[in-house]
PDB file of N, CA and C in Angstrom:
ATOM      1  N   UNK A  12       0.856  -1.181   0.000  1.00 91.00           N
ATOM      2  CA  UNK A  12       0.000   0.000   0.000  1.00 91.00           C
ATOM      3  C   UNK A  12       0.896   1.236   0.000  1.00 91.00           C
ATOM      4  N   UNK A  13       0.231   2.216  -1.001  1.00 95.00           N
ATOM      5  CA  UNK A  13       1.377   3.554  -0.983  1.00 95.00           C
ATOM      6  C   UNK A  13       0.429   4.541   0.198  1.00 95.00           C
ATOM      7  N   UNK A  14       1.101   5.050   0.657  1.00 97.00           N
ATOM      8  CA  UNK A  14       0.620   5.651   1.787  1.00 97.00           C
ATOM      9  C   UNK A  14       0.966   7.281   1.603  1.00 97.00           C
ATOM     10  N   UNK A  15       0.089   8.212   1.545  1.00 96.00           N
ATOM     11  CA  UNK A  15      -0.049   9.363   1.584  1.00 96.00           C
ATOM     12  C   UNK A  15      -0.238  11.046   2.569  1.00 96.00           C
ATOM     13  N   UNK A  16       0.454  11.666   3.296  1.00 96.00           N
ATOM     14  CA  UNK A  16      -0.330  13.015   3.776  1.00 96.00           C
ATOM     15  C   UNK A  16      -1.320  13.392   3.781  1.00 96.00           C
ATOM     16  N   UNK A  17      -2.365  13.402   4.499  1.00 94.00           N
ATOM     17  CA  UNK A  17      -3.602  13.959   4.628  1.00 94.00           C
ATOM     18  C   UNK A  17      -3.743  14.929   4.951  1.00 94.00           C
ATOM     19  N   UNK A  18      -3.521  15.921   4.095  1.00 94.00           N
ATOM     20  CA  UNK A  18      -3.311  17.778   4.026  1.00 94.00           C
ATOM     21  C   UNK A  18      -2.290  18.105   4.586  1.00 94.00           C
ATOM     22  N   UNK A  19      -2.373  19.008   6.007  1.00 95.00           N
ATOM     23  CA  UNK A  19      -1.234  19.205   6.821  1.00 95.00           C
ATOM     24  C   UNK A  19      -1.634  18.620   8.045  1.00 95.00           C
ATOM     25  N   UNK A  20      -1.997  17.344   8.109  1.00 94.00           N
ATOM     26  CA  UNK A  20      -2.211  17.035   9.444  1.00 94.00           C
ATOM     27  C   UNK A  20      -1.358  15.990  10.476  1.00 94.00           C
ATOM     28  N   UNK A  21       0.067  15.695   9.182  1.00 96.00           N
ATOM     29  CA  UNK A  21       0.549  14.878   9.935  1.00 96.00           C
ATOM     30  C   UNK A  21       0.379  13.404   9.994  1.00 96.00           C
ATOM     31  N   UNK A  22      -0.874  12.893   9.530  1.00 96.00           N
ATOM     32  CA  UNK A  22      -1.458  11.612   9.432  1.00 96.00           C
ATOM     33  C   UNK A  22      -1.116  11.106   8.159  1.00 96.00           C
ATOM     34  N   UNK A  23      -0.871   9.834   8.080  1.00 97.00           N
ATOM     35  CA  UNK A  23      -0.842   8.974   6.683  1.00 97.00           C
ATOM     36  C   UNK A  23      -1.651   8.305   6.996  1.00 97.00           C
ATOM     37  N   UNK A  24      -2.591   8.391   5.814  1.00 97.00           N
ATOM     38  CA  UNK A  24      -3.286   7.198   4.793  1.00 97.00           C
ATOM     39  C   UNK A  24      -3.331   6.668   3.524  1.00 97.00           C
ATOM     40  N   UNK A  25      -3.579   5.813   3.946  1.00 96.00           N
ATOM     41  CA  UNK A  25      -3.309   4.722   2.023  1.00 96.00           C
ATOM     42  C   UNK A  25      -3.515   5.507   0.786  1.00 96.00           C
ATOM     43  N   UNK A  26      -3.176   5.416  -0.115  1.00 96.00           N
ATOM     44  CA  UNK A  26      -3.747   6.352  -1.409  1.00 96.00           C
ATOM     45  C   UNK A  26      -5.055   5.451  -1.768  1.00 96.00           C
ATOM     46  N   UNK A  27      -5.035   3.841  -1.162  1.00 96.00           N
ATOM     47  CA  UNK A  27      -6.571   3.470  -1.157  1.00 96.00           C
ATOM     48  C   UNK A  27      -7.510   3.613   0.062  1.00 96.00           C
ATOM     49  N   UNK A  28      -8.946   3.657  -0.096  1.00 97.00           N
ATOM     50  CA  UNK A  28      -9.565   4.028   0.854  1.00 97.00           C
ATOM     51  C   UNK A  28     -10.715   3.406   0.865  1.00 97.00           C
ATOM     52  N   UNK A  29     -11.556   2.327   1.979  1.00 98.00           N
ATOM     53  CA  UNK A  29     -12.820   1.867   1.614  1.00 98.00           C
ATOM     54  C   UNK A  29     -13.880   2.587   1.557  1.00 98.00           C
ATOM     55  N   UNK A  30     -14.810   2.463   0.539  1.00 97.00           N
ATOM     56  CA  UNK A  30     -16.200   3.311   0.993  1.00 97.00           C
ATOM     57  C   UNK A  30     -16.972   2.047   1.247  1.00 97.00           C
ATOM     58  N   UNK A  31     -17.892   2.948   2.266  1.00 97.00           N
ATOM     59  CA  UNK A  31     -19.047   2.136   2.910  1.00 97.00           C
ATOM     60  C   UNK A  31     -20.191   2.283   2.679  1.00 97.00           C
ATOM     61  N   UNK A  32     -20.619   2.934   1.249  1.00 95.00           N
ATOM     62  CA  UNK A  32     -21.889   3.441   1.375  1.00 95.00           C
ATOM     63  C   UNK A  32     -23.193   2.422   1.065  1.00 95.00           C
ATOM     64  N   UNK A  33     -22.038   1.503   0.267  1.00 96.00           N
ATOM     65  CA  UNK A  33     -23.243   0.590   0.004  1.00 96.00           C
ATOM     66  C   UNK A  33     -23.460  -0.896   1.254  1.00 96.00           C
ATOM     67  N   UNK A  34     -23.199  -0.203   2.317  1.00 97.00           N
ATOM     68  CA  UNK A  34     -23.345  -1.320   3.735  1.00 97.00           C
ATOM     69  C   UNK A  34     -24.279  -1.013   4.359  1.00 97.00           C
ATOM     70  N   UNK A  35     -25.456  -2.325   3.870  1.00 96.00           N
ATOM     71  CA  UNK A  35     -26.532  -1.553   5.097  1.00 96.00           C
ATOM     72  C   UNK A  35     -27.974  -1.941   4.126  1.00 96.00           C
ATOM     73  N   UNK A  36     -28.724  -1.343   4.555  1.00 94.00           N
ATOM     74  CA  UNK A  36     -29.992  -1.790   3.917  1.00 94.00           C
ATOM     75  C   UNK A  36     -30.315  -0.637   2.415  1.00 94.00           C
ATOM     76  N   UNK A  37     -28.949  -0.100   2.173  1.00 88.00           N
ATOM     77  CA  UNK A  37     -28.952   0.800   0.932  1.00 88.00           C
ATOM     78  C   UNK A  37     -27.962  -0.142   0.119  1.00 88.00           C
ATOM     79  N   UNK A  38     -27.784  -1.405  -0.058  1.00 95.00           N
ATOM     80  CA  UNK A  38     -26.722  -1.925  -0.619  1.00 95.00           C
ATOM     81  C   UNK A  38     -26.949  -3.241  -0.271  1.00 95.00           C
ATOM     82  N   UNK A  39     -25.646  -3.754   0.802  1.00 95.00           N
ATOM     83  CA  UNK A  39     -25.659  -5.297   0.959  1.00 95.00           C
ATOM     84  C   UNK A  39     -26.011  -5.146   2.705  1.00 95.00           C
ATOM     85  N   UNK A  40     -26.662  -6.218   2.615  1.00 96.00           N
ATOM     86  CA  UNK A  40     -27.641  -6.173   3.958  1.00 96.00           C
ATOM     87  C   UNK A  40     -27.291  -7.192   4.538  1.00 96.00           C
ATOM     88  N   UNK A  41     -25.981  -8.137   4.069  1.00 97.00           N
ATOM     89  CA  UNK A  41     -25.722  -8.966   4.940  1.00 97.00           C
ATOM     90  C   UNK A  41     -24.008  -7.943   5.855  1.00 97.00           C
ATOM     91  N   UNK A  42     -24.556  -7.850   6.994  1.00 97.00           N
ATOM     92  CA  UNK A  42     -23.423  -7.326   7.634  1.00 97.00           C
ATOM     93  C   UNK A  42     -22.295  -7.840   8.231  1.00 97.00           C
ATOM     94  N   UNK A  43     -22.833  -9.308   8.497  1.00 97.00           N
ATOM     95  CA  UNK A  43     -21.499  -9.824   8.338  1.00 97.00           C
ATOM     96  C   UNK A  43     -20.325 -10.035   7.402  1.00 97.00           C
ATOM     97  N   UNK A  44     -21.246  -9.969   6.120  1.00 98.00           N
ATOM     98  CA  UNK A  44     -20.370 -10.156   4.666  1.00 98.00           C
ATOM     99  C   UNK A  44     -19.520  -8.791   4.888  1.00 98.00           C
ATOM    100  N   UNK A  45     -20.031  -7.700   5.070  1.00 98.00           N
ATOM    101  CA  UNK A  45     -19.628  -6.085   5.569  1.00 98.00           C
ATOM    102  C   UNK A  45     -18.509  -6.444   6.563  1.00 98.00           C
ATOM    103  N   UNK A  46     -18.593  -6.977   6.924  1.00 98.00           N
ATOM    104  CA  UNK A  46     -17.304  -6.515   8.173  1.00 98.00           C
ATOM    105  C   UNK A  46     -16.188  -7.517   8.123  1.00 98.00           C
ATOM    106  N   UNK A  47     -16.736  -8.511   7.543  1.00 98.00           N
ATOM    107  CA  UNK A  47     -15.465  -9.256   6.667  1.00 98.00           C
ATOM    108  C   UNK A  47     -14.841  -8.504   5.524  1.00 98.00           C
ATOM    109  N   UNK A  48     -15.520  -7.731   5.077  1.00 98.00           N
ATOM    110  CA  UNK A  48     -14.539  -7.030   3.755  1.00 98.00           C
ATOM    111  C   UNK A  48     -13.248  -5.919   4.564  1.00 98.00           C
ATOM    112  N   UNK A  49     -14.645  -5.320   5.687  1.00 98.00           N
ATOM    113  CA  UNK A  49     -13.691  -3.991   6.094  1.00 98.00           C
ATOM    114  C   UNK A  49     -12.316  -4.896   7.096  1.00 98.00           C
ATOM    115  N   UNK A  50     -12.252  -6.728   7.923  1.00 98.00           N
ATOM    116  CA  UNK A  50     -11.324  -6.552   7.907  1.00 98.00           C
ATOM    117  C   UNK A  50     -10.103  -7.420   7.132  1.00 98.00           C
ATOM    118  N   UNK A  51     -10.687  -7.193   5.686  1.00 97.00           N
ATOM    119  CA  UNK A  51      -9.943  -8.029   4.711  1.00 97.00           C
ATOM    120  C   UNK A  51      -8.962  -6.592   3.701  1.00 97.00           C
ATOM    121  N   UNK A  52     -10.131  -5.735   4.196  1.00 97.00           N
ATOM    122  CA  UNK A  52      -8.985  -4.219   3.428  1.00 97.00           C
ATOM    123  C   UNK A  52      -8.300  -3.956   4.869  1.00 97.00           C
ATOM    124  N   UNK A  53      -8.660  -4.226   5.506  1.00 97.00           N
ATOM    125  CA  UNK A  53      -7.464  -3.838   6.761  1.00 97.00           C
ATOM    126  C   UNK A  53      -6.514  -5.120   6.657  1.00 97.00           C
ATOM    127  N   UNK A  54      -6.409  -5.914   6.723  1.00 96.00           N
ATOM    128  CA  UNK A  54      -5.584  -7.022   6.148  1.00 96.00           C
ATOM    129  C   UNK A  54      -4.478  -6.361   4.976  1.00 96.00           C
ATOM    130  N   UNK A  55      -4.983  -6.059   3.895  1.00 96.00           N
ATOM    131  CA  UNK A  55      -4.579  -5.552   2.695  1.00 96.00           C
ATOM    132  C   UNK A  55      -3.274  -4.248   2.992  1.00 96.00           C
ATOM    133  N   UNK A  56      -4.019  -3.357   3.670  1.00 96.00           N
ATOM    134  CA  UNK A  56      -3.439  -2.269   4.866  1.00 96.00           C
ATOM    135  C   UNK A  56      -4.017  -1.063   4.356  1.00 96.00           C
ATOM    136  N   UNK A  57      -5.287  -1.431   3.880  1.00 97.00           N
ATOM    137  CA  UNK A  57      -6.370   0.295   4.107  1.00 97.00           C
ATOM    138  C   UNK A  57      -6.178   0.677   5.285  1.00 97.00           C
ATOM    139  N   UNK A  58      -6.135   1.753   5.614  1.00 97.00           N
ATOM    140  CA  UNK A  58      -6.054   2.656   6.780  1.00 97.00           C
ATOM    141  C   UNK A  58      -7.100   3.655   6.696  1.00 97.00           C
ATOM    142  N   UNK A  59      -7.836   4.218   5.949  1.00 97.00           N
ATOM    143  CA  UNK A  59      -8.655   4.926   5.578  1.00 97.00           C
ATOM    144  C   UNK A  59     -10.568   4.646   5.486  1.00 97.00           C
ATOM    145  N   UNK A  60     -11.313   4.698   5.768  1.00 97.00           N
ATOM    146  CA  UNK A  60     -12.651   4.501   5.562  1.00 97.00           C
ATOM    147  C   UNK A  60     -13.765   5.229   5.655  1.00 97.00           C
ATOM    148  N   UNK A  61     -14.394   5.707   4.536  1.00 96.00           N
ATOM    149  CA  UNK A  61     -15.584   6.622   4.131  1.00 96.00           C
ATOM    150  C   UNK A  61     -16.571   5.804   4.560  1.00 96.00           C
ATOM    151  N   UNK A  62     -17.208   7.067   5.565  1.00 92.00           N
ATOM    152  CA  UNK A  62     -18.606   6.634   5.692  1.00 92.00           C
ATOM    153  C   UNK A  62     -19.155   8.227   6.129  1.00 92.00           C
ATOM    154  N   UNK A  63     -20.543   7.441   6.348  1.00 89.00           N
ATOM    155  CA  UNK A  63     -21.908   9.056   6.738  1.00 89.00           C
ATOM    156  C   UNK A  63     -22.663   8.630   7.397  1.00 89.00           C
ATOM    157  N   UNK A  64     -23.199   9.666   8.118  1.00 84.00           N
ATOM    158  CA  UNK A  64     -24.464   9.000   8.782  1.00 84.00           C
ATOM    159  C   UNK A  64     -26.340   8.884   8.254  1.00 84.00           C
ATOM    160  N   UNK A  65     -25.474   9.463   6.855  1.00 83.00           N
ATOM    161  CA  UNK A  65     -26.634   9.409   5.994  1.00 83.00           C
ATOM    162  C   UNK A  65     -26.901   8.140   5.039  1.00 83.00           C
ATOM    163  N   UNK A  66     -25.434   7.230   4.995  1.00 88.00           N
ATOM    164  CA  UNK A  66     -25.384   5.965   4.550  1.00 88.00           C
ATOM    165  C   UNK A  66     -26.257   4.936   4.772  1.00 88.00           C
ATOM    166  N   UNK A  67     -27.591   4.229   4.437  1.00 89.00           N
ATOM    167  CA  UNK A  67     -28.096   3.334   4.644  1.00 89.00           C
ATOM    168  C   UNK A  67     -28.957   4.165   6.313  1.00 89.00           C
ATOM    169  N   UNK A  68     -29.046   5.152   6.031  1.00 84.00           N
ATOM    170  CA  UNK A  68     -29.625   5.389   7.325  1.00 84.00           C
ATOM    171  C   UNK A  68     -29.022   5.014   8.644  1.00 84.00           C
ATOM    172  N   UNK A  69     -27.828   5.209   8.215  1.00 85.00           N
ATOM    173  CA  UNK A  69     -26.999   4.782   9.654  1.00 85.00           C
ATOM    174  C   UNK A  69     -26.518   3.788   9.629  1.00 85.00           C
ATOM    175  N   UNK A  70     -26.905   2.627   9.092  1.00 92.00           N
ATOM    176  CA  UNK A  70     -26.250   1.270   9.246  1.00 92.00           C
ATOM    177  C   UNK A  70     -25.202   1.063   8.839  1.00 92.00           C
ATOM    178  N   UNK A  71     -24.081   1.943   8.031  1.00 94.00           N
ATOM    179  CA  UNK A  71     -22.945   1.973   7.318  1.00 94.00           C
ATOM    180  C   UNK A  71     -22.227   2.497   8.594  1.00 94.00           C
ATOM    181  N   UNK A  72     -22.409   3.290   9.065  1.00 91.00           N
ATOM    182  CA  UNK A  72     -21.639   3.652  10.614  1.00 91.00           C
ATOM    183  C   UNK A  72     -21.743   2.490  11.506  1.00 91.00           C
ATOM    184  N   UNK A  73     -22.528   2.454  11.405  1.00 93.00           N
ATOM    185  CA  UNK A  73     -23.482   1.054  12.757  1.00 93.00           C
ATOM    186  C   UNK A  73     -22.352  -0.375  12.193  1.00 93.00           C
ATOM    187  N   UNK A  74     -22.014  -0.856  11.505  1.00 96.00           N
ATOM    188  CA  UNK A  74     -21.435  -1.933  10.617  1.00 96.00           C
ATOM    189  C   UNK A  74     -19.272  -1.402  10.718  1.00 96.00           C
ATOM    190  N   UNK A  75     -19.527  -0.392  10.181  1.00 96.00           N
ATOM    191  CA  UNK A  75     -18.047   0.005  10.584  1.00 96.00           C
ATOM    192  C   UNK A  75     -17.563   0.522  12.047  1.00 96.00           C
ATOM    193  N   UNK A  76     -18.413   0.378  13.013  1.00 93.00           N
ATOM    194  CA  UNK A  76     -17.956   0.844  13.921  1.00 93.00           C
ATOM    195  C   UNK A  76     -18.095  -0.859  14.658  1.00 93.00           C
ATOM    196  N   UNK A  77     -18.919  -1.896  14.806  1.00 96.00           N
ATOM    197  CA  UNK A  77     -18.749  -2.803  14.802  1.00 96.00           C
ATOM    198  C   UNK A  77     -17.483  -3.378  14.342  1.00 96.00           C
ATOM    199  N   UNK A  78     -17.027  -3.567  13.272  1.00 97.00           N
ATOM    200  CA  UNK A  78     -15.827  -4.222  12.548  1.00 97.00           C
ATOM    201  C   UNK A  78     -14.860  -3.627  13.372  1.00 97.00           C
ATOM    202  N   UNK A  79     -14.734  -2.486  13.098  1.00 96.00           N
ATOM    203  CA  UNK A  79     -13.826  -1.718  13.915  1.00 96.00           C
ATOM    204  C   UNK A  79     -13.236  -2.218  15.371  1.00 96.00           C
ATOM    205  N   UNK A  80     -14.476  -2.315  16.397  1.00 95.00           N
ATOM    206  CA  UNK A  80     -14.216  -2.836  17.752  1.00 95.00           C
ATOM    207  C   UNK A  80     -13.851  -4.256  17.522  1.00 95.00           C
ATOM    208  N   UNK A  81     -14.462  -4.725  16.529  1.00 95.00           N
ATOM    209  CA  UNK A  81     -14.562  -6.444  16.578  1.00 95.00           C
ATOM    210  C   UNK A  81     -12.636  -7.056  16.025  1.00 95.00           C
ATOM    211  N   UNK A  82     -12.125  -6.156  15.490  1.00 95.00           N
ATOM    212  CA  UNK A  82     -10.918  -6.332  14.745  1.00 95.00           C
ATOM    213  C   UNK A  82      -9.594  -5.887  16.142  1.00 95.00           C
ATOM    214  N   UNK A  83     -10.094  -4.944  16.748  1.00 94.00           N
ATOM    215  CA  UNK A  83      -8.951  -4.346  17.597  1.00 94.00           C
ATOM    216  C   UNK A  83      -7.868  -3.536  16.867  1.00 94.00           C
ATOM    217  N   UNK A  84      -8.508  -2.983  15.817  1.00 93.00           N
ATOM    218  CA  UNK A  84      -7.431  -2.020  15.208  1.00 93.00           C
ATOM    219  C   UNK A  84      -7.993  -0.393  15.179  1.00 93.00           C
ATOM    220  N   UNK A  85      -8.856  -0.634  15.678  1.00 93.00           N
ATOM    221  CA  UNK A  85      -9.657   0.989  16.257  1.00 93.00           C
ATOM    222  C   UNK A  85      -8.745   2.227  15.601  1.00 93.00           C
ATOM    223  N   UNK A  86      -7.637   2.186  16.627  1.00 94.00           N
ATOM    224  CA  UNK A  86      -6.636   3.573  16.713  1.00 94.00           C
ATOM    225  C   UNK A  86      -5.656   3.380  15.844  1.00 94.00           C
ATOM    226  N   UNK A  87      -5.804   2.057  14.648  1.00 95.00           N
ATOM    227  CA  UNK A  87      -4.943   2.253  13.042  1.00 95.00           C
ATOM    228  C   UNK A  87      -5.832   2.852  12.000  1.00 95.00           C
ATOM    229  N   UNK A  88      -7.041   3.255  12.113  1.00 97.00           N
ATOM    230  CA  UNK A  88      -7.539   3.629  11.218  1.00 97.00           C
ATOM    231  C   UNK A  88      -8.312   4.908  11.525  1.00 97.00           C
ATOM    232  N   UNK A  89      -8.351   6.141  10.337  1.00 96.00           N
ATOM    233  CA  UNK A  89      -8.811   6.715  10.152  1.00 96.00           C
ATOM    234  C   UNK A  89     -10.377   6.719   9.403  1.00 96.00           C
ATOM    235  N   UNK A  90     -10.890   6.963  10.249  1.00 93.00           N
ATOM    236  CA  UNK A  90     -12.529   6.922   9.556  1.00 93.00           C
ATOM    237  C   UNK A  90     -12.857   8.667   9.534  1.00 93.00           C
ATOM    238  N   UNK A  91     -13.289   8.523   8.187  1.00 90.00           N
ATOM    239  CA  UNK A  91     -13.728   9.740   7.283  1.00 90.00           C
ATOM    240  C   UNK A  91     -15.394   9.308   7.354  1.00 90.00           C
ATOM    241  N   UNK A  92     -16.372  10.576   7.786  1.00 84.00           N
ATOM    242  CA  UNK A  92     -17.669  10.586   8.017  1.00 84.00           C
ATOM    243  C   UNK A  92     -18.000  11.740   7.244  1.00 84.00           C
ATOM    244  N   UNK A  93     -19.000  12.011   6.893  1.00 84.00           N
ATOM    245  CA  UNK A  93     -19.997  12.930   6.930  1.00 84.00           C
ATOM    246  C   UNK A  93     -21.244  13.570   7.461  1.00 84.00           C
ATOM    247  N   UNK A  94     -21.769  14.516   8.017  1.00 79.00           N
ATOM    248  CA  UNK A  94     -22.628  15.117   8.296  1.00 79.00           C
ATOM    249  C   UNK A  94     -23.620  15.629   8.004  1.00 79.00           C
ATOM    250  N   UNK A  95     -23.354  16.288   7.085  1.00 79.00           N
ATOM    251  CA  UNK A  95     -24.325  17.873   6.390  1.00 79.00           C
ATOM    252  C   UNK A  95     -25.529  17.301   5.730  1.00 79.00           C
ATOM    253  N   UNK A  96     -25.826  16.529   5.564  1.00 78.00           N
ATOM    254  CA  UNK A  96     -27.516  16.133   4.969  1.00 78.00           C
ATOM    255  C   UNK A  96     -28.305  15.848   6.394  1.00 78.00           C
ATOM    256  N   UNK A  97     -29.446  16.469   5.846  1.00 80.00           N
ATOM    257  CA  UNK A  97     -30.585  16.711   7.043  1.00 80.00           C
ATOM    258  C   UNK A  97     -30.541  14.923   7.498  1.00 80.00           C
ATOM    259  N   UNK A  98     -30.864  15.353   8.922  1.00 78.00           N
ATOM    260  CA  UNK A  98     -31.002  14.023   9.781  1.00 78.00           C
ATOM    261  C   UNK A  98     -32.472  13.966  10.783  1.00 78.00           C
ATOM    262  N   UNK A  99     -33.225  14.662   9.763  1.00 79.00           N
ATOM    263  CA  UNK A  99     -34.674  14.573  10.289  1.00 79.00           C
ATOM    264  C   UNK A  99     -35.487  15.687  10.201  1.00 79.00           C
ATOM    265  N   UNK A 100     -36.345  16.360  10.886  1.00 86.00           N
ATOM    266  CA  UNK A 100     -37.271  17.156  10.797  1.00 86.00           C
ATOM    267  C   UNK A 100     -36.748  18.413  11.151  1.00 86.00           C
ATOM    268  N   UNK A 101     -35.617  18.446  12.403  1.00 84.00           N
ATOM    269  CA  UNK A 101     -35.347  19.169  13.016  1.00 84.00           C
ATOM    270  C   UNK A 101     -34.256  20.252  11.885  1.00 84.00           C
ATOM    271  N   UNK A 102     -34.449  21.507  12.030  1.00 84.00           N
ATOM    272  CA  UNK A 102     -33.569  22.216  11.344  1.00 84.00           C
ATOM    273  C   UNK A 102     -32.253  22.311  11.745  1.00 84.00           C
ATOM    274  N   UNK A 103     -31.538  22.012  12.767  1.00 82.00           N
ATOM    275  CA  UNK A 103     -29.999  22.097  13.361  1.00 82.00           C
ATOM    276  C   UNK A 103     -29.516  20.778  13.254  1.00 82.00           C
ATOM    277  N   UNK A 104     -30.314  20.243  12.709  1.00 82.00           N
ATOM    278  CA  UNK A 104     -29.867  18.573  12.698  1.00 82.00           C
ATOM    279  C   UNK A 104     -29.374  18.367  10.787  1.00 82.00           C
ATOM    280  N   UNK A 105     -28.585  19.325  10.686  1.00 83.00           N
ATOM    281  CA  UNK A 105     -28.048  19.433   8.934  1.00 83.00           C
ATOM    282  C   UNK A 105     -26.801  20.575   9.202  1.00 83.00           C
ATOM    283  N   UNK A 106     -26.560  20.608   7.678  1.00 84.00           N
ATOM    284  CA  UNK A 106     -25.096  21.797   7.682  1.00 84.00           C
ATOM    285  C   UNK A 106     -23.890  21.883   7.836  1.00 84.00           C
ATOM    286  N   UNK A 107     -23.453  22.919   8.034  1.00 84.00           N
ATOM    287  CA  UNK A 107     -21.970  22.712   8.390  1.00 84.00           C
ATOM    288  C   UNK A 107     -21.918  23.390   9.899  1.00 84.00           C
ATOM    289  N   UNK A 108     -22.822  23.549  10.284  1.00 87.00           N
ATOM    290  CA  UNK A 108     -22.623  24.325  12.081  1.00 87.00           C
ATOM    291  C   UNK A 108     -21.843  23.780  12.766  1.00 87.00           C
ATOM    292  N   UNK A 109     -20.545  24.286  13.583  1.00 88.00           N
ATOM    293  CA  UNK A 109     -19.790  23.314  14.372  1.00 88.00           C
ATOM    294  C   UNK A 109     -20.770  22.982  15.721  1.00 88.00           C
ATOM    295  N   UNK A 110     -22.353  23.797  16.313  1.00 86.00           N
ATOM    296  CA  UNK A 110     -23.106  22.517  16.658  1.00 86.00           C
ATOM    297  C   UNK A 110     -23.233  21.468  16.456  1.00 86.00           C
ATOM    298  N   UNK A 111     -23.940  21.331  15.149  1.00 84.00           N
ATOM    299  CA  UNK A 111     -24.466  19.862  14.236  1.00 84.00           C
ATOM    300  C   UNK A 111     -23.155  19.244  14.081  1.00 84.00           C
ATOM    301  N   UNK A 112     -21.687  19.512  13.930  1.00 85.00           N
ATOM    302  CA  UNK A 112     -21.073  18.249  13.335  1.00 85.00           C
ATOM    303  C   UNK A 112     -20.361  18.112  14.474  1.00 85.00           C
ATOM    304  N   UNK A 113     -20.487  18.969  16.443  1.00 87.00           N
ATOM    305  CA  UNK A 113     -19.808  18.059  17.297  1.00 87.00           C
ATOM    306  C   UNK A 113     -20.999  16.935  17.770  1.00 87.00           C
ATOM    307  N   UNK A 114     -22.620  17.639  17.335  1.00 84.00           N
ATOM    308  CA  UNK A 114     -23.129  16.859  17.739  1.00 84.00           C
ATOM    309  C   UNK A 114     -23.513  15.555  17.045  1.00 84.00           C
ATOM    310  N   UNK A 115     -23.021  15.647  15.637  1.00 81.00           N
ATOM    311  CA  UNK A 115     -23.320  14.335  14.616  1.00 81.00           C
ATOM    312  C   UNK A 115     -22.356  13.549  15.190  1.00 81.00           C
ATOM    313  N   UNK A 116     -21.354  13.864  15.312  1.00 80.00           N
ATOM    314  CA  UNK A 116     -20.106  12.804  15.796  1.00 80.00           C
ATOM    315  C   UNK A 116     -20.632  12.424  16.712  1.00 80.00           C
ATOM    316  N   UNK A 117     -21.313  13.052  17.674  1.00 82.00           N
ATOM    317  CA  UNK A 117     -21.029  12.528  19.192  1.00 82.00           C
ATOM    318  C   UNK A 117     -22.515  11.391  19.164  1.00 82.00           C
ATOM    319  N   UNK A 118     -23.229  11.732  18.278  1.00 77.00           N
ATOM    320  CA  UNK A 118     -24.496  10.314  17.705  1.00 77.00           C
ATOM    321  C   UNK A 118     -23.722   9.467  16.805  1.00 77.00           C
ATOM    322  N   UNK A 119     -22.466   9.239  15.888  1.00 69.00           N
ATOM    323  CA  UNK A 119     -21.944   8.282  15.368  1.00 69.00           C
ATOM    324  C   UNK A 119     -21.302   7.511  16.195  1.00 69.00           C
TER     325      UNK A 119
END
């Protein structure tokens, strides 16, 4: 794996990266098949993984954060999320507000 700078932050990650969007009941709905892949690219040596909490309605977080604990490599990988699409009725529950995205994290 070629491994890359992630802006100026000091961190390397892979120049490959998994996405997760299709994990979950927007894609493949078997989640175990899901968390065998995520730790067969960690095997590989992805370090990197896209997800949202808009993915499958959550279950793409819900599935990688599983694998995640279930593998014990937690603090080798960087997980890349997203926020900014509405997450219900409520108007502060979208955007880029540093409300909404300490409080999206702190619901992922």
């Amino acid at each position: 794996m070629e491994y890359r700078l992630l802006g100026r932050s000091g961190v390397h990650v892979g120049a490959v990266a998994l996405g997760t969007m299709m994990f979950g009941r927007g894609g493949n709905t078997d989640a175990e098949q899901c968390v065998r892949m995520i730790h067969q690219s960690l095997d590989a040596g992805v370090n990197l993984v896209d997800t949202a909490d808009g993915y499958s309605s959550g279950d793409s977080e819900t599935i990688v954060g599983r694998a995640l604990a279930s593998s014990g490599r937690r603090d080798d990988v960087v997980v890349a999320t997203k926020c900014y699409f509405p997450r219900g009725r409520d108007l502060n529950k979208r955007g880029g507000s540093r409300r909404w995205i300490v409080r999206a994290c702190e619901e992922s």
